[in-house]
Coordinates of C-alpha atoms in Angstrom, one line a residue:
M12 CA -126.9 -136.1 52.6
V13 CA -127.6 -132.8 52.9
E14 CA -131.0 -132.0 51.7
R15 CA -132.4 -134.8 54.4
F16 CA -131.9 -131.8 57.3
L17 CA -132.2 -128.9 55.2
K18 CA -134.7 -127.1 53.3
Q19 CA -132.3 -125.0 51.3
T20 CA -129.0 -126.7 50.9
S21 CA -127.0 -123.8 49.3
F22 CA -126.7 -119.9 50.0
T23 CA -125.4 -116.9 47.7
S24 CA -125.4 -113.9 50.6
V25 CA -125.9 -113.1 54.2
E26 CA -129.1 -112.4 52.8
D27 CA -130.1 -115.9 51.8
Y28 CA -128.5 -117.8 54.7
N29 CA -130.1 -115.6 57.4
N30 CA -133.6 -115.6 55.8
H31 CA -133.4 -118.8 54.6
L32 CA -131.3 -121.7 56.7
E33 CA -134.0 -124.0 58.6
F34 CA -133.6 -127.4 59.8
I35 CA -135.6 -130.3 59.2
I36 CA -135.3 -132.2 62.4
P37 CA -135.8 -136.0 62.5
E38 CA -137.6 -137.6 65.2
N39 CA -135.3 -139.6 67.5
F40 CA -132.1 -138.4 65.4
N41 CA -128.9 -140.3 65.9
F42 CA -126.1 -139.3 63.9
A43 CA -124.1 -142.9 63.7
Y44 CA -127.6 -144.4 61.9
D45 CA -128.9 -141.3 59.8
V46 CA -125.8 -140.0 58.5
M47 CA -122.7 -142.8 58.8
D48 CA -125.1 -145.9 58.0
A49 CA -127.0 -143.8 55.5
W50 CA -123.0 -143.0 54.0
A51 CA -122.4 -146.4 53.9
E52 CA -126.1 -147.7 52.4
E53 CA -125.7 -145.1 49.6
A54 CA -121.8 -145.0 48.8
P55 CA -120.0 -147.6 50.6
D56 CA -116.8 -147.4 49.0
K57 CA -116.2 -144.0 49.3
L58 CA -113.2 -142.7 51.2
A59 CA -114.6 -141.8 55.1
L60 CA -111.2 -141.4 56.9
L61 CA -107.6 -141.1 55.7
W62 CA -105.7 -141.8 59.3
T63 CA -101.7 -141.5 59.1
N64 CA -99.2 -141.1 61.8
D65 CA -95.8 -140.1 62.6
Q66 CA -94.6 -143.5 62.0
G67 CA -95.3 -144.0 58.9
A68 CA -98.6 -145.9 59.2
E69 CA -101.5 -145.6 57.1
I70 CA -105.3 -146.5 57.0
R71 CA -108.1 -145.5 54.7
T72 CA -111.5 -146.7 55.3
T73 CA -115.0 -146.4 53.5
F74 CA -118.1 -145.4 54.8
G75 CA -119.1 -149.3 54.6
Q76 CA -116.0 -150.4 56.2
L77 CA -117.0 -147.8 58.7
K78 CA -120.3 -149.4 59.3
E79 CA -118.9 -152.6 59.9
Q80 CA -116.3 -151.5 62.4
T81 CA -118.8 -149.9 64.2
D82 CA -120.8 -152.1 64.8
Q83 CA -119.0 -154.2 65.6
A84 CA -117.6 -152.0 68.3
A85 CA -120.9 -151.8 69.4
S86 CA -121.1 -154.9 70.1
Y87 CA -118.4 -155.5 71.6
L88 CA -118.9 -152.5 74.2
R89 CA -122.6 -153.8 75.3
S90 CA -120.8 -157.3 76.1
L91 CA -118.9 -155.3 78.6
G92 CA -122.6 -154.0 80.0
I93 CA -122.5 -150.3 78.6
G94 CA -125.8 -149.3 77.0
K95 CA -128.2 -146.7 76.9
G96 CA -127.3 -143.3 79.3
D97 CA -123.9 -145.1 80.5
P98 CA -121.2 -142.0 80.9
V99 CA -118.4 -143.4 79.0
M100 CA -114.7 -141.8 79.3
L101 CA -112.5 -142.0 76.3
I102 CA -108.9 -141.0 76.8
L103 CA -107.4 -142.2 73.2
K104 CA -105.1 -139.5 72.0
R105 CA -105.5 -139.3 68.2
R106 CA -105.8 -143.1 67.6
Y107 CA -107.4 -144.8 65.1
E108 CA -110.1 -146.0 67.0
W109 CA -111.3 -142.5 68.6
W110 CA -113.7 -142.6 65.5
I111 CA -114.9 -146.2 65.7
V112 CA -115.9 -145.8 69.5
M113 CA -117.0 -142.7 69.0
L114 CA -120.2 -144.3 66.6
A115 CA -120.3 -147.2 68.4
L116 CA -120.8 -145.4 71.7
H117 CA -123.6 -143.8 70.1
K118 CA -125.1 -146.5 68.2
L119 CA -125.5 -147.6 72.1
G120 CA -127.3 -144.6 73.3
A121 CA -124.3 -144.3 75.7
V122 CA -122.6 -140.5 76.7
V123 CA -119.7 -140.1 75.2
I124 CA -117.2 -137.8 77.5
P125 CA -114.0 -137.2 75.6
A126 CA -111.0 -136.6 77.6
T127 CA -106.9 -135.3 76.9
H128 CA -104.1 -138.0 77.8
M129 CA -103.1 -135.3 79.7
L130 CA -105.0 -135.9 82.8
T131 CA -103.6 -136.2 86.1
K132 CA -104.8 -138.9 88.6
H133 CA -106.3 -135.9 90.6
D134 CA -108.2 -135.1 87.0
I135 CA -109.8 -138.1 86.1
V136 CA -110.8 -139.0 89.8
Y137 CA -113.2 -135.4 89.5
R138 CA -114.3 -136.3 86.4
N139 CA -115.1 -140.3 87.3
T140 CA -116.9 -139.0 90.5
R141 CA -118.9 -135.9 88.8
A142 CA -120.0 -137.4 85.6
S143 CA -120.4 -141.2 87.5
V144 CA -118.5 -142.4 84.7
K145 CA -119.1 -145.8 84.2
A146 CA -116.6 -147.0 82.0
I147 CA -112.8 -145.8 80.6
I148 CA -111.6 -146.2 77.1
C149 CA -108.0 -145.5 76.9
V150 CA -104.8 -145.6 74.9
D151 CA -102.1 -148.3 75.7
D152 CA -99.7 -145.6 77.2
E153 CA -98.0 -145.9 80.4
Y154 CA -98.9 -142.7 81.7
V155 CA -102.3 -142.7 81.4
T156 CA -103.0 -146.4 82.4
G157 CA -101.0 -145.6 85.4
Q158 CA -102.8 -142.5 86.4
I159 CA -106.2 -144.1 85.4
E160 CA -105.4 -147.0 87.6
A161 CA -104.1 -145.1 90.5
A162 CA -108.1 -142.9 90.6
L163 CA -109.6 -146.0 90.1
P164 CA -110.2 -146.3 94.1
E165 CA -111.4 -143.4 94.5
S166 CA -113.8 -143.9 91.4
P167 CA -116.7 -146.2 92.9
T168 CA -118.7 -145.7 89.9
V169 CA -116.1 -146.9 86.9
E170 CA -117.1 -150.9 86.4
T171 CA -114.7 -151.5 83.4
V172 CA -111.6 -149.9 81.9
V173 CA -110.4 -150.5 77.9
V174 CA -107.2 -150.6 76.6
I175 CA -106.3 -149.9 73.2
G176 CA -103.1 -151.0 71.9
N177 CA -101.3 -152.1 68.9
E178 CA -100.9 -156.1 69.6
K179 CA -102.1 -157.4 72.9
V180 CA -102.0 -155.6 76.3
D181 CA -100.7 -157.2 79.4
I182 CA -103.5 -157.4 81.9
K183 CA -103.2 -157.4 85.4
N184 CA -105.9 -155.7 86.9
P185 CA -109.1 -157.6 86.2
M186 CA -111.2 -154.4 85.6
F187 CA -108.8 -154.0 82.6
H188 CA -110.0 -155.2 79.1
D189 CA -107.9 -155.5 76.1
W190 CA -109.4 -154.5 73.0
Y191 CA -107.0 -155.7 70.5
S192 CA -107.7 -159.2 71.5
E193 CA -111.5 -158.8 72.4
W194 CA -113.7 -156.8 70.1
R195 CA -113.6 -158.9 66.8
L196 CA -115.1 -161.8 69.2
A197 CA -118.2 -159.8 69.8
A198 CA -122.0 -161.4 68.4
K199 CA -123.3 -159.4 65.1
F200 CA -124.6 -156.4 66.2
V201 CA -128.6 -155.8 66.6
R202 CA -129.5 -152.0 67.0
P203 CA -131.4 -151.7 70.2
E204 CA -134.9 -151.1 69.8
F205 CA -135.2 -147.5 71.1
V206 CA -131.5 -146.1 71.4
N207 CA -132.4 -142.2 71.9
S208 CA -134.6 -139.6 72.0
N209 CA -134.0 -135.7 70.5
D210 CA -133.3 -134.0 73.8
D211 CA -131.5 -137.0 75.5
T212 CA -127.5 -136.5 76.7
M213 CA -125.2 -137.8 74.1
L214 CA -122.4 -136.3 74.6
M215 CA -120.5 -134.3 77.2
Y216 CA -117.2 -132.2 77.7
F217 CA -115.3 -130.8 81.1
T218 CA -114.3 -127.4 80.1
S219 CA -110.8 -126.6 80.2
G220 CA -111.6 -123.3 81.6
T221 CA -109.1 -120.7 82.1
S222 CA -110.1 -121.0 85.6
G223 CA -111.7 -122.6 88.3
E224 CA -112.4 -126.5 88.4
P225 CA -113.9 -127.8 85.2
K226 CA -117.5 -127.3 84.2
M227 CA -119.7 -130.2 82.8
V228 CA -121.4 -129.0 79.5
A229 CA -123.8 -131.1 78.4
H230 CA -124.9 -131.4 74.6
D231 CA -128.1 -133.6 73.3
Y232 CA -128.4 -135.6 70.4
L233 CA -129.4 -132.7 68.1
Y234 CA -125.5 -130.8 69.2
A235 CA -124.2 -132.8 66.0
L236 CA -126.9 -131.8 63.5
G237 CA -126.0 -128.2 64.5
H238 CA -122.7 -128.8 63.3
L239 CA -123.8 -129.1 59.9
S240 CA -123.1 -125.4 59.2
T241 CA -119.6 -126.1 60.8
G242 CA -118.8 -128.2 58.0
V243 CA -120.7 -127.7 54.8
F244 CA -120.6 -124.3 55.6
W245 CA -117.9 -122.6 57.2
H246 CA -115.3 -125.1 56.0
N247 CA -116.9 -125.3 52.4
L248 CA -116.6 -129.2 52.2
S249 CA -117.8 -131.4 49.6
E250 CA -118.0 -135.0 48.8
D251 CA -115.0 -134.3 47.3
S252 CA -113.0 -132.9 49.9
L253 CA -110.0 -134.2 51.8
H254 CA -110.2 -132.0 55.3
L255 CA -107.4 -131.8 57.9
T256 CA -108.5 -130.2 61.2
V257 CA -105.4 -130.2 63.6
A258 CA -107.0 -130.9 67.3
D259 CA -106.4 -133.9 70.0
T260 CA -109.5 -135.7 70.2
G261 CA -110.0 -134.8 73.8
W262 CA -110.9 -131.1 72.9
G263 CA -114.2 -129.8 72.0
K264 CA -113.1 -128.7 68.6
A265 CA -112.2 -132.4 67.7
V266 CA -115.8 -133.0 66.8
W267 CA -115.9 -129.2 65.3
G268 CA -113.1 -130.5 62.7
K269 CA -113.1 -134.2 62.4
F270 CA -116.4 -135.8 63.0
Y271 CA -119.5 -134.4 62.5
G272 CA -119.8 -131.6 60.3
Q273 CA -117.4 -133.2 57.6
W274 CA -119.4 -136.4 57.2
F275 CA -122.7 -134.2 56.6
A276 CA -120.8 -133.0 54.0
G277 CA -119.5 -136.7 52.4
A278 CA -116.2 -135.5 52.8
A279 CA -113.0 -137.7 53.7
V280 CA -111.4 -136.9 57.1
F281 CA -108.0 -136.5 57.6
V282 CA -106.5 -137.7 60.4
F283 CA -102.4 -137.1 61.2
D284 CA -101.5 -138.9 64.7
H285 CA -98.6 -137.4 65.8
E286 CA -96.6 -136.8 69.6
K287 CA -95.5 -133.1 69.4
F288 CA -97.3 -130.7 66.6
N289 CA -94.1 -129.5 64.3
A290 CA -94.8 -127.2 61.4
D291 CA -92.3 -128.7 58.8
T292 CA -94.0 -132.2 59.3
M293 CA -97.9 -131.1 59.3
L294 CA -97.0 -129.5 55.8
R295 CA -95.1 -132.5 54.4
Q296 CA -98.4 -134.4 55.4
M297 CA -100.3 -131.8 53.6
E298 CA -98.0 -132.1 50.1
K299 CA -98.2 -135.7 50.5
Y300 CA -101.9 -136.5 50.8
H301 CA -103.0 -133.6 49.0
V302 CA -105.2 -131.8 51.6
T303 CA -107.9 -129.5 49.9
S304 CA -109.3 -127.9 53.6
F305 CA -107.4 -127.0 56.6
C306 CA -108.6 -125.6 59.8
A307 CA -106.6 -124.8 63.0
P308 CA -105.8 -122.2 65.8
P309 CA -104.3 -119.1 65.2
T310 CA -100.9 -120.3 66.8
V311 CA -100.6 -123.2 64.4
Y312 CA -100.9 -120.8 61.9
R313 CA -98.2 -118.5 63.2
F314 CA -95.7 -121.1 62.9
M315 CA -96.2 -122.2 59.3
I316 CA -95.6 -119.0 58.3
R317 CA -92.5 -119.0 60.0
E318 CA -91.6 -121.9 57.6
D319 CA -90.8 -120.9 53.6
L320 CA -94.4 -122.2 52.2
S321 CA -92.8 -122.0 48.7
R322 CA -91.0 -125.2 49.4
Y323 CA -94.2 -127.4 49.8
D324 CA -96.7 -128.2 47.2
L325 CA -100.0 -126.9 48.5
S326 CA -101.7 -127.0 45.5
A327 CA -104.4 -129.0 46.5
L328 CA -104.9 -127.0 49.2
R329 CA -108.5 -124.7 48.4
Y330 CA -109.6 -123.5 51.6
C331 CA -108.6 -122.4 55.0
C332 CA -110.3 -121.5 58.5
T333 CA -109.2 -120.9 61.8
A334 CA -111.2 -120.8 65.7
G335 CA -109.9 -121.2 69.4
E336 CA -108.6 -117.7 69.5
A337 CA -109.0 -114.4 68.0
L338 CA -106.5 -114.6 65.0
N339 CA -104.0 -111.2 64.7
P340 CA -104.3 -109.5 61.5
A341 CA -101.0 -109.9 61.0
V342 CA -101.1 -113.5 60.7
Y343 CA -103.9 -113.8 58.4
D344 CA -102.0 -111.0 55.7
K345 CA -98.2 -113.0 56.2
F346 CA -100.4 -116.6 54.6
Y347 CA -102.4 -114.6 52.2
E348 CA -99.2 -113.4 51.1
Q349 CA -97.5 -116.8 51.1
T350 CA -100.4 -118.6 50.2
G351 CA -102.8 -116.7 48.4
I352 CA -105.6 -118.4 50.8
K353 CA -107.9 -116.1 53.0
L354 CA -108.2 -117.5 56.3
M355 CA -111.8 -117.7 57.5
E356 CA -112.6 -117.3 60.9
G357 CA -114.9 -118.7 63.5
F358 CA -116.3 -118.3 66.9
G359 CA -117.9 -120.5 69.2
Q360 CA -117.9 -122.6 72.6
T361 CA -118.1 -125.8 74.2
E362 CA -121.2 -124.8 74.9
T363 CA -122.3 -124.3 71.2
T364 CA -121.5 -125.1 67.5
M365 CA -120.2 -122.1 65.6
T366 CA -122.1 -119.0 66.4
L367 CA -120.3 -116.4 64.4
G368 CA -118.3 -117.0 61.4
T369 CA -117.0 -116.0 58.1
M370 CA -118.6 -117.7 55.7
P371 CA -118.0 -119.0 51.3
W372 CA -120.1 -115.9 50.7
M373 CA -118.4 -113.3 52.9
Q374 CA -115.9 -111.1 52.4
P375 CA -113.0 -111.8 55.5
K376 CA -112.2 -108.9 57.7
P377 CA -108.7 -109.8 58.9
G378 CA -109.1 -110.5 62.6
S379 CA -113.0 -110.1 62.6
M380 CA -114.4 -113.2 63.8
G381 CA -117.4 -112.7 60.8
M382 CA -120.9 -112.6 61.6
P383 CA -124.0 -114.5 63.3
N384 CA -124.6 -118.0 62.3
A385 CA -128.2 -117.9 61.6
Q386 CA -129.4 -120.7 63.8
Y387 CA -128.3 -118.7 66.5
D388 CA -129.8 -115.0 67.4
I389 CA -126.6 -113.3 68.7
D390 CA -126.6 -110.0 70.5
L391 CA -124.3 -107.8 72.7
L392 CA -125.3 -106.9 75.5
R393 CA -124.3 -103.6 78.4
P394 CA -123.4 -104.5 81.8
D395 CA -127.3 -103.2 82.5
G396 CA -129.0 -105.5 79.8
T397 CA -129.4 -103.4 77.2
S398 CA -127.9 -103.9 73.5
C399 CA -125.2 -102.2 72.2
E400 CA -124.9 -100.0 69.3
D401 CA -122.4 -100.6 66.9
G402 CA -118.8 -100.5 67.6
E403 CA -119.6 -100.4 71.5
K404 CA -118.1 -103.2 73.4
G405 CA -120.3 -105.8 75.2
E406 CA -120.7 -109.3 76.0
I407 CA -121.9 -111.9 73.4
V408 CA -125.0 -113.5 74.2
V409 CA -127.4 -115.4 72.7
R410 CA -131.1 -115.1 72.8
V411 CA -132.8 -118.2 73.5
G412 CA -136.5 -117.2 73.8
D413 CA -138.8 -120.6 74.1
K414 CA -137.0 -122.7 71.7
K415 CA -133.2 -123.6 72.4
P416 CA -131.5 -123.6 68.8
I417 CA -129.8 -126.5 67.4
G418 CA -126.4 -126.6 68.8
L419 CA -126.4 -125.2 72.0
F420 CA -125.6 -127.0 75.4
K421 CA -128.2 -128.4 77.7
E422 CA -127.0 -127.6 80.4
Y423 CA -123.9 -127.4 83.2
Y424 CA -124.8 -131.2 84.3
R425 CA -125.2 -131.8 87.9
D426 CA -125.2 -127.5 88.4
E427 CA -128.3 -125.9 88.0
E428 CA -127.0 -122.9 90.0
L429 CA -124.1 -122.3 87.5
T430 CA -126.3 -123.0 84.3
R431 CA -128.9 -120.2 85.7
K432 CA -126.0 -118.0 86.3
V433 CA -124.9 -117.8 82.5
W434 CA -128.7 -118.6 81.6
H435 CA -131.6 -116.7 82.8
D436 CA -134.3 -114.7 81.2
G437 CA -134.1 -116.1 77.7
V438 CA -130.5 -115.4 77.1
Y439 CA -127.3 -117.6 77.4
H440 CA -124.4 -115.2 78.6
T441 CA -121.1 -116.5 76.8
G442 CA -118.5 -114.3 78.9
D443 CA -116.5 -113.3 76.1
V444 CA -116.7 -109.1 75.1
A445 CA -116.7 -108.1 71.3
W446 CA -118.1 -104.8 69.6
R447 CA -119.8 -104.6 65.8
D448 CA -118.4 -102.8 62.7
E449 CA -121.6 -101.3 60.7
D450 CA -121.5 -103.7 58.2
G451 CA -122.4 -106.1 60.7
Y452 CA -118.5 -108.4 61.8
Y453 CA -117.8 -109.2 65.1
W454 CA -114.6 -108.1 66.8
F455 CA -113.2 -109.9 69.8
E456 CA -111.9 -108.1 72.5
G457 CA -111.6 -111.2 75.3
R458 CA -113.1 -112.8 78.4
I459 CA -114.9 -110.3 80.5
D460 CA -112.5 -111.4 83.2
D461 CA -109.6 -110.2 81.2
V462 CA -110.3 -106.7 80.1
I463 CA -108.0 -104.3 81.4
K464 CA -109.4 -100.6 83.2
S465 CA -106.6 -98.3 83.1
S466 CA -106.7 -94.5 83.7
G467 CA -110.6 -94.6 83.0
Y468 CA -109.7 -96.5 79.4
R469 CA -111.3 -100.3 79.3
I470 CA -108.7 -102.0 76.9
G471 CA -109.1 -105.3 75.9
P472 CA -105.9 -107.9 75.7
F473 CA -106.3 -108.9 72.0
E474 CA -106.4 -105.3 70.6
V475 CA -102.9 -105.3 72.2
E476 CA -101.8 -108.7 71.0
S477 CA -102.6 -107.8 67.9
A478 CA -100.4 -104.8 67.8
L479 CA -97.3 -106.7 69.1
M480 CA -97.9 -109.7 66.8
T481 CA -97.1 -107.5 64.1
H482 CA -93.5 -106.9 65.2
P483 CA -91.0 -109.7 63.5
A484 CA -89.8 -110.6 66.7
V485 CA -92.8 -111.7 68.1
V486 CA -94.3 -115.3 68.1
E487 CA -97.0 -115.3 71.0
C488 CA -97.9 -113.1 73.7
A489 CA -100.2 -112.3 76.3
I490 CA -101.9 -109.6 77.3
T491 CA -102.9 -109.0 81.3
G492 CA -103.4 -106.3 84.0
V493 CA -101.1 -105.5 86.5
P494 CA -102.3 -103.1 89.7
D495 CA -101.0 -99.7 89.8
E496 CA -101.3 -97.0 92.5
I497 CA -101.6 -94.5 89.9
R498 CA -103.4 -96.2 86.8
G499 CA -105.4 -98.4 88.7
M500 CA -104.0 -101.0 86.2
V501 CA -101.1 -101.0 83.5
V502 CA -100.7 -103.3 80.3
K503 CA -98.1 -105.7 80.8
A504 CA -97.0 -108.1 77.9
T505 CA -95.4 -111.8 78.2
V506 CA -93.9 -112.3 75.3
V507 CA -92.3 -115.2 73.2
L508 CA -89.8 -114.4 71.1
G509 CA -88.4 -116.1 67.3
K510 CA -85.4 -118.1 68.0
E511 CA -83.6 -115.5 65.7
W512 CA -84.7 -113.2 68.2
K513 CA -83.9 -114.2 71.7
A514 CA -80.3 -113.0 72.0
K515 CA -81.6 -109.8 71.7
A516 CA -84.0 -109.8 74.8
G517 CA -83.2 -106.9 76.8
D518 CA -84.3 -103.3 77.6
E519 CA -83.8 -102.1 74.0
L520 CA -86.1 -104.2 72.4
I521 CA -88.9 -103.7 75.2
K522 CA -88.1 -100.1 74.2
E523 CA -88.6 -101.2 70.9
L524 CA -92.2 -103.6 71.2
Q525 CA -93.8 -100.4 73.2
N526 CA -92.7 -98.1 70.6
H527 CA -94.0 -100.5 67.7
V528 CA -97.4 -100.7 69.5
K529 CA -97.8 -97.1 70.4
R530 CA -97.5 -96.3 66.4
V531 CA -99.6 -99.5 65.4
T532 CA -102.3 -98.6 68.1
A533 CA -103.8 -95.7 70.4
P534 CA -100.6 -94.7 72.4
Y535 CA -102.4 -95.5 75.8
K536 CA -102.9 -98.9 74.9
Y537 CA -99.1 -99.9 75.1
P538 CA -97.5 -102.1 77.2
R539 CA -95.5 -100.5 80.0
I540 CA -94.2 -103.7 81.0
I541 CA -92.8 -106.3 79.4
E542 CA -91.4 -109.7 80.1
F543 CA -90.0 -112.4 78.0
V544 CA -90.5 -116.2 78.3
D545 CA -89.8 -119.4 76.4
E546 CA -93.4 -120.1 76.4
L547 CA -96.8 -119.1 77.9
P548 CA -98.7 -121.0 80.3
K549 CA -101.8 -122.8 78.4
T550 CA -105.0 -124.9 79.3
I551 CA -104.6 -128.6 78.2
S552 CA -107.0 -127.5 75.0
G553 CA -104.1 -124.9 73.9
K554 CA -105.5 -121.4 75.0
I555 CA -103.6 -119.0 76.7
R556 CA -104.2 -119.0 80.8
R557 CA -104.2 -115.5 81.6
V558 CA -105.4 -115.9 84.5
E559 CA -102.2 -118.1 85.9
I560 CA -99.8 -114.8 84.2
R561 CA -102.5 -112.3 86.3
E562 CA -101.6 -114.9 89.7
R563 CA -97.9 -115.3 89.1
D564 CA -97.9 -111.6 88.9
K565 CA -99.1 -111.2 92.4
K566 CA -96.7 -113.3 94.3

């Protein structure tokens, strides 16, 4: 499959990849037809999706079966009036039907808007009105359906709500439809004569930003093609892989790790539908189903290494990646010690595919994001717009020039001003700060707004967090700046302790952690203030909300 979209399909070095990565771009590319239906024709009996849940259910679906199901779903959704260009919001948790509906909407040329099940009425109204959502497809969950129903009077563009449950849903609202009873009754699907052009909008995400209202990130149909490198190269997948990425389907990470790139490789996607993450349960699933490839944010690895990994048979596991936040070297070292597997870090945003990564032909440096993905022209810029030297901190940017890279977003939908703010003069500004070492590896520092200026020093929160994470007491931590009359700002650490350390929380442990940071990194970076908490504030996509900590400290 990969040879249809790349002029060279394998690489042996950074130089080889940088010099020879070249996409073959089809006209009017559509992932559902050009990749998934193509697999159904070539290998109809090959496993495409292995779905399980915490109730013991299991569904194994081949590429041939997936085509039949997505055709049926496309026919059903079209019968409800959904077609080309219609914005459709999905709130489906990790239900099996999410994969069916995603592909069905691609086949219709509709605009897919995945969303988390944790949205409130206010959140749903905001999304419905900002994106002119026409239909919502949601899980049969009392909270979710209740919030949607409450939002409908203030959502004039919404015409249809489809509810997906395990059995017939008791429908009272005339706008609601029961998927269980209706979807298999639709007529045979006939592919539309024209579905999309490459620059049509295919997918939109409302970013769960660490401050401000969510932005609408619009992606075109080539965004899916941009993820070929995510699955085939960064995840190092092949046709015999069974890949698990830990991500809710409302997050952008879901299409990074559970959809596009994995199926370009012909790998089987493994899904574990669970209500609450538990490291032991996840490891038991990986053991039972012989998962070969795994990707998760650093937080998941932090909890996994606190288990005795020798209790699990992970002999099938060959490759592991991480993204979402920067990886603390202490976590890398502990996981490698227990498994012999090196964690391959990557970096990207909702607005991009993977822009920096540690590829199979690279030796990982613990804590480094890796090197630029060859499909992007990456640079580090000073505030004056000039390029940084090695070792100098600057903003990560993508040089766009006259041709948008495959995978970079189209725009912030209906917000030209915000789009121009981050994308101007041929450069897309990520807002993230990093530095580059002499070997070309990039090291994350934090968001521009997160950098702490204290007594003339610029301190990136991640470097202090990494130092703290090497202490056995610390499970998670967030570093922020607190205003100080003498130093301008001082470093504060908000710390989640391991359960065996919670009883020791107090002045003595604070002093121990401060001295530990002084020994691990430059002493001026140590946190002068340490607060112990049960959990850190996070966005709905799991990222630490340092802005919330800063706002709380002002009160």
